[in-house]
Amino acid sequence: MAKSLLSLGSNLGDSKALISDALEDINRTEGVTVLKQSSLYITKPVGFLDQDDFVNAAALVETSLDAHELLKAMQSLEQKYKRVRLFKDGPRTLDIDIIAYDEVVMNTDDLILPHPRMHERAFVLSPLNEIVPDYQVSLHNKNISELYEALDEKEKAGAKKLNG
């Protein structure tokens, strides 16, 4: 069984409910068990800024699926929630990214592991730091906590934990 880190985001519709429902669906996915999930975070958009703030969360999962099978399963869930990719960094009902998959380092047409920009993004690292601060990220040779601490203070301030 492999362990994988997932990052979830939404800024269309009832994003809080969408993320919560998606985490339940991930746990119901054959071959995938959610071991830990973060609180919800409100974050500013990256790239295309003229859109609503995002709700983000993260999960540590255990899976019998290989990395590409996990990607296909998560893309299938995105489609269930009517994910449409109009343009890069655009608004979305649900985005699920595989951030890391065990110690795997890969760069294929459809999947790069670990995620190539994870170390730059508070919307990824803040929720992960809450649940798996000691998770060692291959390639970066640092754990989540060290990557989070290395973020710019302005970037960190852009991710706030939601209460309730």
mmCIF file of C-alpha atoms in Angstrom:
data_model
loop_
_atom_site.group_PDB
_atom_site.id
_atom_site.type_symbol
_atom_site.label_atom_id
_atom_site.label_comp_id
_atom_site.label_asym_id
_atom_site.label_seq_id
_atom_site.Cartn_x
_atom_site.Cartn_y
_atom_site.Cartn_z
ATOM 1 C CA MET A 1 0.000 0.000 0.000
ATOM 2 C CA ALA A 2 1.261 3.444 -0.929
ATOM 3 C CA LYS A 3 0.699 6.708 0.886
ATOM 4 C CA SER A 4 -0.227 9.778 -1.133
ATOM 5 C CA LEU A 5 -0.878 13.436 -0.407
ATOM 6 C CA LEU A 6 -3.869 15.067 -2.098
ATOM 7 C CA SER A 7 -4.744 18.749 -2.351
ATOM 8 C CA LEU A 8 -8.351 19.805 -2.957
ATOM 9 C CA GLY A 9 -9.669 23.190 -4.047
ATOM 10 C CA SER A 10 -12.957 24.780 -5.083
ATOM 11 C CA ASN A 11 -14.265 28.273 -5.742
ATOM 12 C CA LEU A 12 -17.539 27.658 -7.587
ATOM 13 C CA GLY A 13 -20.789 26.681 -5.904
ATOM 14 C CA ASP A 14 -20.936 25.727 -2.228
ATOM 15 C CA SER A 15 -17.194 25.112 -1.990
ATOM 16 C CA LYS A 16 -17.205 24.054 1.674
ATOM 17 C CA ALA A 17 -19.817 21.361 1.017
ATOM 18 C CA LEU A 18 -18.125 20.310 -2.236
ATOM 19 C CA ILE A 19 -14.770 19.746 -0.524
ATOM 20 C CA SER A 20 -16.386 17.864 2.377
ATOM 21 C CA ASP A 21 -18.408 15.686 -0.008
ATOM 22 C CA ALA A 22 -15.354 15.061 -2.196
ATOM 23 C CA LEU A 23 -13.323 13.881 0.814
ATOM 24 C CA GLU A 24 -16.090 11.396 1.622
ATOM 25 C CA ASP A 25 -16.110 10.249 -2.021
ATOM 26 C CA ILE A 26 -12.324 9.818 -1.989
ATOM 27 C CA ASN A 27 -12.679 7.585 1.065
ATOM 28 C CA ARG A 28 -15.345 5.546 -0.787
ATOM 29 C CA THR A 29 -13.116 5.097 -3.839
ATOM 30 C CA GLU A 30 -12.106 1.463 -4.245
ATOM 31 C CA GLY A 31 -8.488 0.993 -3.196
ATOM 32 C CA VAL A 32 -8.270 4.369 -1.400
ATOM 33 C CA THR A 33 -8.596 5.108 2.329
ATOM 34 C CA VAL A 34 -8.386 8.608 3.805
ATOM 35 C CA LEU A 35 -6.078 8.399 6.818
ATOM 36 C CA LYS A 36 -6.081 12.102 7.721
ATOM 37 C CA GLN A 37 -7.801 15.192 6.385
ATOM 38 C CA SER A 38 -7.159 18.838 7.121
ATOM 39 C CA SER A 39 -9.419 21.631 8.151
ATOM 40 C CA LEU A 40 -10.794 23.836 5.398
ATOM 41 C CA TYR A 41 -8.763 26.894 4.399
ATOM 42 C CA ILE A 42 -9.766 30.025 2.525
ATOM 43 C CA THR A 43 -7.094 31.142 0.065
ATOM 44 C CA LYS A 44 -6.532 33.772 -2.578
ATOM 45 C CA PRO A 45 -6.448 32.661 -6.220
ATOM 46 C CA VAL A 46 -3.089 32.192 -7.949
ATOM 47 C CA GLY A 47 -2.410 33.062 -11.582
ATOM 48 C CA PHE A 48 -5.802 34.344 -12.739
ATOM 49 C CA LEU A 49 -6.714 36.744 -9.915
ATOM 50 C CA ASP A 50 -10.137 37.992 -11.087
ATOM 51 C CA GLN A 51 -12.124 35.218 -9.406
ATOM 52 C CA ASP A 52 -13.519 34.282 -6.004
ATOM 53 C CA ASP A 53 -11.319 33.008 -3.187
ATOM 54 C CA PHE A 54 -10.818 29.253 -2.949
ATOM 55 C CA VAL A 55 -11.661 26.774 -0.262
ATOM 56 C CA ASN A 56 -8.808 24.278 0.081
ATOM 57 C CA ALA A 57 -8.080 21.138 2.065
ATOM 58 C CA ALA A 58 -5.610 18.279 2.022
ATOM 59 C CA ALA A 59 -5.699 14.571 2.713
ATOM 60 C CA LEU A 60 -3.259 11.797 3.423
ATOM 61 C CA VAL A 61 -4.516 8.624 1.774
ATOM 62 C CA GLU A 62 -3.397 5.042 1.669
ATOM 63 C CA THR A 63 -3.964 3.344 -1.659
ATOM 64 C CA SER A 64 -3.491 0.095 -3.521
ATOM 65 C CA LEU A 65 -3.765 2.051 -6.791
ATOM 66 C CA ASP A 66 -0.627 3.033 -8.651
ATOM 67 C CA ALA A 67 -0.050 6.760 -9.206
ATOM 68 C CA HIS A 68 -1.709 6.837 -12.642
ATOM 69 C CA GLU A 69 -4.709 4.820 -11.439
ATOM 70 C CA LEU A 70 -5.079 7.236 -8.516
ATOM 71 C CA LEU A 71 -4.909 10.177 -10.944
ATOM 72 C CA LYS A 72 -7.661 8.664 -13.095
ATOM 73 C CA ALA A 73 -9.828 8.020 -10.016
ATOM 74 C CA MET A 74 -9.401 11.634 -8.829
ATOM 75 C CA GLN A 75 -10.137 12.985 -12.325
ATOM 76 C CA SER A 76 -13.291 10.883 -12.353
ATOM 77 C CA LEU A 77 -14.356 12.513 -9.075
ATOM 78 C CA GLU A 78 -13.640 15.951 -10.543
ATOM 79 C CA GLN A 79 -15.994 15.089 -13.396
ATOM 80 C CA LYS A 80 -18.662 13.946 -10.944
ATOM 81 C CA TYR A 81 -18.524 17.484 -9.534
ATOM 82 C CA LYS A 82 -18.720 18.924 -13.056
ATOM 83 C CA ARG A 83 -15.125 20.189 -13.236
ATOM 84 C CA VAL A 84 -14.639 22.192 -16.442
ATOM 85 C CA ARG A 85 -11.170 23.331 -17.520
ATOM 86 C CA LEU A 86 -11.871 26.580 -19.372
ATOM 87 C CA PHE A 87 -8.352 27.964 -18.940
ATOM 88 C CA LYS A 88 -5.257 27.580 -16.738
ATOM 89 C CA ASP A 89 -5.777 28.694 -13.110
ATOM 90 C CA GLY A 90 -9.451 29.447 -13.803
ATOM 91 C CA PRO A 91 -12.414 28.974 -11.470
ATOM 92 C CA ARG A 92 -13.469 25.407 -10.749
ATOM 93 C CA THR A 93 -16.025 23.401 -8.839
ATOM 94 C CA LEU A 94 -13.397 20.879 -7.735
ATOM 95 C CA ASP A 95 -9.693 20.385 -8.285
ATOM 96 C CA ILE A 96 -7.869 17.378 -6.828
ATOM 97 C CA ASP A 97 -4.098 17.279 -7.241
ATOM 98 C CA ILE A 98 -1.762 14.473 -6.296
ATOM 99 C CA ILE A 99 1.019 16.260 -4.428
ATOM 100 C CA ALA A 100 3.169 13.254 -3.588
ATOM 101 C CA TYR A 101 2.966 9.489 -3.929
ATOM 102 C CA ASP A 102 5.331 7.670 -1.571
ATOM 103 C CA GLU A 103 8.894 8.505 -2.638
ATOM 104 C CA VAL A 104 8.021 8.370 -6.337
ATOM 105 C CA VAL A 105 9.653 10.907 -8.637
ATOM 106 C CA MET A 106 8.102 10.939 -12.116
ATOM 107 C CA ASN A 107 7.545 13.295 -15.002
ATOM 108 C CA THR A 108 5.044 12.031 -17.568
ATOM 109 C CA ASP A 109 2.666 13.858 -19.899
ATOM 110 C CA ASP A 110 -0.182 13.628 -17.397
ATOM 111 C CA LEU A 111 1.515 13.422 -13.980
ATOM 112 C CA ILE A 112 4.543 15.032 -12.349
ATOM 113 C CA LEU A 113 5.524 13.848 -8.861
ATOM 114 C CA PRO A 114 6.076 15.419 -6.492
ATOM 115 C CA HIS A 115 3.839 18.234 -7.713
ATOM 116 C CA PRO A 116 6.183 20.769 -9.357
ATOM 117 C CA ARG A 117 4.839 23.893 -7.603
ATOM 118 C CA MET A 118 3.774 22.439 -4.255
ATOM 119 C CA HIS A 119 6.692 24.086 -2.422
ATOM 120 C CA GLU A 120 5.542 27.565 -3.585
ATOM 121 C CA ARG A 121 1.885 27.353 -2.566
ATOM 122 C CA ALA A 122 0.412 28.086 0.859
ATOM 123 C CA PHE A 123 -2.925 26.687 -0.326
ATOM 124 C CA VAL A 124 -1.165 23.314 -0.585
ATOM 125 C CA LEU A 125 1.311 23.522 2.289
ATOM 126 C CA SER A 126 -0.905 25.094 4.982
ATOM 127 C CA PRO A 127 -3.423 22.213 5.069
ATOM 128 C CA LEU A 128 -0.654 19.617 4.663
ATOM 129 C CA ASN A 129 1.368 21.183 7.476
ATOM 130 C CA GLU A 130 -1.658 20.748 9.735
ATOM 131 C CA ILE A 131 -1.931 16.982 9.137
ATOM 132 C CA VAL A 132 1.500 15.694 8.039
ATOM 133 C CA PRO A 133 4.227 18.199 9.027
ATOM 134 C CA ASP A 134 6.882 15.447 9.156
ATOM 135 C CA TYR A 135 6.041 13.911 5.744
ATOM 136 C CA GLN A 136 9.331 13.810 3.837
ATOM 137 C CA VAL A 137 8.991 15.073 0.256
ATOM 138 C CA SER A 138 11.308 13.329 -2.157
ATOM 139 C CA LEU A 139 13.172 15.591 -4.552
ATOM 140 C CA HIS A 140 12.989 18.553 -2.139
ATOM 141 C CA ASN A 141 14.770 16.625 0.607
ATOM 142 C CA LYS A 142 12.636 18.468 3.170
ATOM 143 C CA ASN A 143 9.523 17.702 5.130
ATOM 144 C CA ILE A 144 6.221 19.578 4.785
ATOM 145 C CA SER A 145 6.916 21.738 7.836
ATOM 146 C CA GLU A 146 10.286 22.861 6.440
ATOM 147 C CA LEU A 147 8.723 23.655 3.063
ATOM 148 C CA TYR A 148 5.927 25.595 4.782
ATOM 149 C CA GLU A 149 8.374 27.591 6.920
ATOM 150 C CA ALA A 150 10.357 28.506 3.786
ATOM 151 C CA LEU A 151 7.293 30.180 2.226
ATOM 152 C CA ASP A 152 7.210 33.943 1.950
ATOM 153 C CA GLU A 153 5.250 35.492 4.856
ATOM 154 C CA LYS A 154 2.816 37.168 2.434
ATOM 155 C CA GLU A 155 2.131 33.796 0.808
ATOM 156 C CA LYS A 156 1.503 32.176 4.218
ATOM 157 C CA ALA A 157 -0.835 35.001 5.220
ATOM 158 C CA GLY A 158 -2.968 34.288 2.149
ATOM 159 C CA ALA A 159 -4.164 30.940 3.564
ATOM 160 C CA LYS A 160 -6.482 31.172 6.566
ATOM 161 C CA LYS A 161 -8.080 28.263 8.400
ATOM 162 C CA LEU A 162 -11.885 28.419 8.359
ATOM 163 C CA ASN A 163 -13.636 28.027 11.682
ATOM 164 C CA GLY A 164 -16.424 25.502 11.807
#
